[in-house]
Amino acid sequence: EIVLTQSPGTLSLSPGERATLSCRASQSVSSTYLAWYQQKPGQAPRLLIYGASSRATGIPDRISGSGSGTDFTLTISRLEPEDSAVYYCQQYSTSTGLTFGPGTKVEIK
Amino acid sequence: QVQLQESGPGLVKPSETLSLTCAVSGGSISSGGYYWSWIRQPAGKGLEWIGRMYTSGSTNYNASLKSRVTISIDTSKNMVSLKLSSVTAADTAVYYCTRGVASLSVWGKGTTVTVSS
């Protein structure tokens, strides 16, 4: 089973700053099968990035994904107050299905 | 635009079977080659994939829940169902219905299920 680790656990930044969120896999993950989600309190998660770097419909270009193998990154440039949320990475494996990382909480000062 | 709406009892007794349904609107459940998954999230915790079903009938389940889970699709009602047997307090969570293959692009709002006597 592939285990995803996310860091940091919490990120506290000011509006306009850049947020860099890390997702590390215990084994190599195909970039095709790595996704990122944003979840705000009381809401369902929303898909941000699929295929490691492709933005989902309606996602602004200040949100980007990158990485390969075991190391993936979600970058939010120019943070806005609305970006305050928990961000999850997720991988898919044909053998074990979907697994999620524990999440990174982004706080806007 | 496809929308998903979960429903079911908000309270289930320990050892009983949790049964939820997900109504799909804005599109046919049979079209598009998608998987229909259930995800759950205990209060204040992370996301856990429960399992999924393809419209062809094939299923994949989380190994940790496989012995207790059944996911089914009713194409005539455009609905996805989840059954989780022998529930305990550890199954208390918000349950989400989702659509996707390697990533989940459509989510319902979720329904809260509490396991308690």
CSV table of C-alpha atoms in Angstrom, one decimal:
chain,number,residue,atom,x,y,z
A,1,GLU,CA,0.0,0.0,0.0
A,2,ILE,CA,1.3,3.4,-0.9
A,3,VAL,CA,1.3,5.9,2.0
A,4,LEU,CA,1.2,9.6,1.4
A,5,THR,CA,2.9,12.1,3.8
A,6,GLN,CA,2.1,15.8,3.6
A,7,SER,CA,4.2,18.6,5.0
A,8,PRO,CA,4.0,20.9,6.7
A,9,GLY,CA,1.0,20.1,8.9
A,10,THR,CA,0.1,23.7,9.1
A,11,LEU,CA,1.2,26.7,7.0
A,12,SER,CA,0.5,30.2,8.2
A,13,LEU,CA,1.1,32.9,5.6
A,14,SER,CA,0.0,36.4,4.8
A,15,PRO,CA,-2.1,37.4,1.8
A,16,GLY,CA,0.1,37.8,-1.4
A,17,GLU,CA,2.7,35.3,-0.2
A,18,ARG,CA,3.5,32.0,-1.9
A,19,ALA,CA,2.4,28.7,-0.3
A,20,THR,CA,4.4,25.5,-1.1
A,21,LEU,CA,2.8,22.3,0.0
A,22,SER,CA,4.6,18.9,-0.2
A,23,CYS,CA,3.2,15.4,-0.8
A,24,ARG,CA,5.6,12.5,-0.5
A,25,ALA,CA,4.7,8.9,-1.4
A,26,SER,CA,6.2,5.8,0.1
A,27,GLN,CA,6.6,4.4,-3.4
A,28,SER,CA,6.7,5.9,-6.9
A,29,VAL,CA,3.4,7.2,-8.1
A,30,SER,CA,2.5,7.7,-11.7
A,31,SER,CA,2.0,11.4,-12.3
A,32,THR,CA,-1.2,10.5,-14.1
A,33,TYR,CA,-2.6,9.3,-10.8
A,34,LEU,CA,-1.8,12.2,-8.4
A,35,ALA,CA,-4.4,14.7,-7.5
A,36,TRP,CA,-4.8,17.6,-5.0
A,37,TYR,CA,-8.0,18.8,-3.3
A,38,GLN,CA,-9.0,21.8,-1.3
A,39,GLN,CA,-11.5,21.5,1.6
A,40,LYS,CA,-13.0,24.4,3.5
A,41,PRO,CA,-14.9,23.9,6.8
A,42,GLY,CA,-18.3,22.3,6.4
A,43,GLN,CA,-17.8,21.7,2.6
A,44,ALA,CA,-16.9,18.8,0.5
A,45,PRO,CA,-13.4,18.6,-1.0
A,46,ARG,CA,-12.9,20.3,-4.4
A,47,LEU,CA,-10.6,18.9,-7.0
A,48,LEU,CA,-7.8,21.4,-7.8
A,49,ILE,CA,-5.2,19.4,-9.7
A,50,TYR,CA,-5.2,16.1,-11.5
A,51,GLY,CA,-2.5,14.3,-13.3
A,52,ALA,CA,0.0,16.0,-10.9
A,53,SER,CA,-0.1,19.3,-12.9
A,54,SER,CA,-3.4,19.8,-14.7
A,55,ARG,CA,-5.8,22.3,-13.3
A,56,ALA,CA,-9.4,21.2,-12.9
A,57,THR,CA,-12.2,23.3,-14.4
A,58,GLY,CA,-12.4,26.8,-12.9
A,59,ILE,CA,-9.2,26.6,-10.9
A,60,PRO,CA,-7.2,29.8,-11.2
A,61,ASP,CA,-3.7,29.7,-12.7
A,62,ARG,CA,-2.1,30.9,-9.4
A,63,ILE,CA,-2.7,27.4,-8.2
A,64,SER,CA,-0.3,24.9,-9.8
A,65,GLY,CA,1.0,21.3,-9.3
A,66,SER,CA,4.3,19.7,-10.1
A,67,GLY,CA,6.4,16.7,-9.3
A,68,SER,CA,7.0,13.2,-10.2
A,69,GLY,CA,8.0,9.8,-8.7
A,70,THR,CA,7.6,10.2,-4.9
A,71,ASP,CA,7.7,14.0,-4.5
A,72,PHE,CA,4.9,16.2,-5.5
A,73,THR,CA,4.2,19.9,-4.8
A,74,LEU,CA,1.1,22.1,-4.8
A,75,THR,CA,2.0,25.8,-5.1
A,76,ILE,CA,-0.4,28.7,-4.5
A,77,SER,CA,1.2,31.9,-5.6
A,78,ARG,CA,-0.3,35.2,-4.3
A,79,LEU,CA,-2.3,33.8,-1.5
A,80,GLU,CA,-5.8,35.2,-1.0
A,81,PRO,CA,-8.0,35.0,2.1
A,82,GLU,CA,-10.3,32.5,0.3
A,83,ASP,CA,-7.4,30.1,0.1
A,84,SER,CA,-7.7,29.3,3.8
A,85,ALA,CA,-8.5,25.6,3.8
A,86,VAL,CA,-7.1,22.1,4.2
A,87,TYR,CA,-5.3,20.7,1.2
A,88,TYR,CA,-5.1,16.9,0.5
A,89,CYS,CA,-3.1,15.0,-2.0
A,90,GLN,CA,-4.4,11.7,-3.3
A,91,GLN,CA,-3.0,8.9,-5.4
A,92,TYR,CA,-4.6,6.1,-7.3
A,93,SER,CA,-3.3,2.6,-7.7
A,94,THR,CA,-4.9,-0.1,-9.8
A,95,SER,CA,-4.1,-2.6,-7.1
A,96,THR,CA,-5.1,-0.7,-3.9
A,97,GLY,CA,-7.5,2.0,-5.1
A,98,LEU,CA,-7.4,5.6,-3.8
A,99,THR,CA,-5.5,6.8,-0.8
A,100,PHE,CA,-5.3,10.3,0.6
A,101,GLY,CA,-2.6,12.2,2.5
A,102,PRO,CA,-3.3,13.5,6.0
A,103,GLY,CA,-3.7,17.1,4.7
A,104,THR,CA,-2.0,20.5,5.1
A,105,LYS,CA,-3.9,23.3,6.8
A,106,VAL,CA,-3.2,26.7,5.2
A,107,GLU,CA,-4.0,29.6,7.4
A,108,ILE,CA,-4.1,33.2,6.1
A,109,LYS,CA,-2.8,35.7,8.7
B,1,GLN,CA,-23.7,19.5,-14.8
B,2,VAL,CA,-23.8,16.3,-12.8
B,3,GLN,CA,-24.8,16.7,-9.2
B,4,LEU,CA,-24.8,14.2,-6.4
B,5,GLN,CA,-27.0,14.0,-3.3
B,6,GLU,CA,-26.4,11.6,-0.5
B,7,SER,CA,-29.2,10.5,1.8
B,8,GLY,CA,-29.9,8.0,4.5
B,9,PRO,CA,-30.4,7.6,8.3
B,10,GLY,CA,-28.3,9.9,10.3
B,11,LEU,CA,-28.2,7.5,13.3
B,12,VAL,CA,-27.4,3.8,13.1
B,13,LYS,CA,-27.1,1.4,16.1
B,14,PRO,CA,-23.8,-0.5,16.7
B,15,SER,CA,-23.7,-3.9,14.9
B,16,GLU,CA,-26.4,-2.8,12.4
B,17,THR,CA,-25.9,-2.1,8.7
B,18,LEU,CA,-25.4,1.5,7.5
B,19,SER,CA,-27.3,2.1,4.2
B,20,LEU,CA,-26.9,5.2,2.1
B,21,THR,CA,-28.0,6.2,-1.3
B,22,CYS,CA,-26.6,8.8,-3.8
B,23,ALA,CA,-29.0,10.3,-6.3
B,24,VAL,CA,-27.3,11.4,-9.5
B,25,SER,CA,-28.9,14.3,-11.4
B,26,GLY,CA,-27.8,16.2,-14.6
B,27,GLY,CA,-26.5,13.1,-16.3
B,28,SER,CA,-27.0,9.4,-16.7
B,29,ILE,CA,-25.1,7.2,-14.3
B,30,SER,CA,-24.5,4.7,-17.2
B,31,SER,CA,-22.7,7.1,-19.5
B,32,GLY,CA,-19.2,8.4,-19.6
B,33,GLY,CA,-17.1,5.5,-18.3
B,34,TYR,CA,-16.9,6.8,-14.7
B,35,TYR,CA,-16.4,5.1,-11.4
B,36,TRP,CA,-18.7,6.0,-8.6
B,37,SER,CA,-16.9,6.1,-5.2
B,38,TRP,CA,-17.8,6.6,-1.6
B,39,ILE,CA,-15.4,8.5,0.7
B,40,ARG,CA,-15.8,9.1,4.4
B,41,GLN,CA,-14.4,11.6,6.8
B,42,PRO,CA,-14.7,11.4,10.6
B,43,ALA,CA,-15.1,14.7,12.3
B,44,GLY,CA,-11.9,16.7,12.4
B,45,LYS,CA,-10.0,13.9,10.5
B,46,GLY,CA,-8.9,13.1,7.0
B,47,LEU,CA,-10.5,11.4,4.0
B,48,GLU,CA,-10.8,7.7,3.6
B,49,TRP,CA,-11.7,6.0,0.4
B,50,ILE,CA,-14.3,3.2,1.0
B,51,GLY,CA,-14.7,1.8,-2.5
B,52,ARG,CA,-16.1,2.3,-6.0
B,53,MET,CA,-18.2,0.7,-8.7
B,54,TYR,CA,-17.9,1.1,-12.4
B,55,THR,CA,-21.1,1.2,-14.5
B,56,SER,CA,-20.2,-2.3,-15.9
B,57,GLY,CA,-20.6,-3.7,-12.4
B,58,SER,CA,-17.0,-4.1,-11.4
B,59,THR,CA,-16.1,-3.0,-7.9
B,60,ASN,CA,-12.9,-2.2,-5.9
B,61,TYR,CA,-13.0,-1.8,-2.1
B,62,ASN,CA,-10.6,-0.5,0.5
B,63,ALA,CA,-8.9,-3.6,1.9
B,64,SER,CA,-9.5,-2.5,5.4
B,65,LEU,CA,-13.3,-2.4,4.9
B,66,LYS,CA,-13.8,-4.9,2.2
B,67,SER,CA,-15.4,-7.6,4.3
B,68,ARG,CA,-18.2,-5.2,5.4
B,69,VAL,CA,-18.8,-3.1,2.3
B,70,THR,CA,-21.2,-3.4,-0.7
B,71,ILE,CA,-21.5,-0.7,-3.3
B,72,SER,CA,-24.2,-1.1,-6.0
B,73,ILE,CA,-25.7,0.9,-8.8
B,74,ASP,CA,-29.3,1.1,-9.9
B,75,THR,CA,-29.3,2.5,-13.4
B,76,SER,CA,-33.1,2.7,-13.6
B,77,LYS,CA,-33.1,5.1,-10.6
B,78,ASN,CA,-29.8,6.8,-11.5
B,79,MET,CA,-28.6,6.0,-8.0
B,80,VAL,CA,-25.5,4.6,-6.2
B,81,SER,CA,-25.8,2.8,-2.9
B,82,LEU,CA,-23.5,2.0,0.0
B,83,LYS,CA,-24.0,-0.7,2.6
B,84,LEU,CA,-21.6,-1.1,5.5
B,85,SER,CA,-22.3,-3.9,7.9
B,86,SER,CA,-21.5,-4.5,11.6
B,87,VAL,CA,-20.9,-0.8,12.2
B,88,THR,CA,-19.2,0.5,15.3
B,89,ALA,CA,-18.5,4.0,16.7
B,90,ALA,CA,-15.4,4.1,14.4
B,91,ASP,CA,-17.7,4.3,11.4
B,92,THR,CA,-19.2,7.6,12.6
B,93,ALA,CA,-18.3,10.1,9.8
B,94,VAL,CA,-19.5,12.3,7.0
B,95,TYR,CA,-20.0,10.1,3.9
B,96,TYR,CA,-19.5,11.5,0.5
B,97,CYS,CA,-20.6,10.1,-2.9
B,98,THR,CA,-18.1,11.0,-5.7
B,99,ARG,CA,-17.5,10.5,-9.4
B,100,GLY,CA,-14.2,10.0,-11.1
B,101,VAL,CA,-11.5,7.6,-12.2
B,102,ALA,CA,-8.0,8.4,-10.9
B,103,SER,CA,-9.2,11.7,-9.4
B,104,LEU,CA,-12.6,12.7,-8.1
B,105,SER,CA,-14.1,15.7,-9.9
B,106,VAL,CA,-17.6,15.6,-8.7
B,107,TRP,CA,-18.6,15.4,-5.0
B,108,GLY,CA,-21.9,15.4,-3.2
B,109,LYS,CA,-22.3,17.6,-0.1
B,110,GLY,CA,-22.0,14.7,2.2
B,111,THR,CA,-24.3,13.2,4.8
B,112,THR,CA,-23.4,12.7,8.5
B,113,VAL,CA,-23.8,9.3,10.0
B,114,THR,CA,-23.5,8.7,13.7
B,115,VAL,CA,-23.2,5.2,15.1
B,116,SER,CA,-24.7,5.1,18.6
B,117,SER,CA,-27.2,3.2,20.7
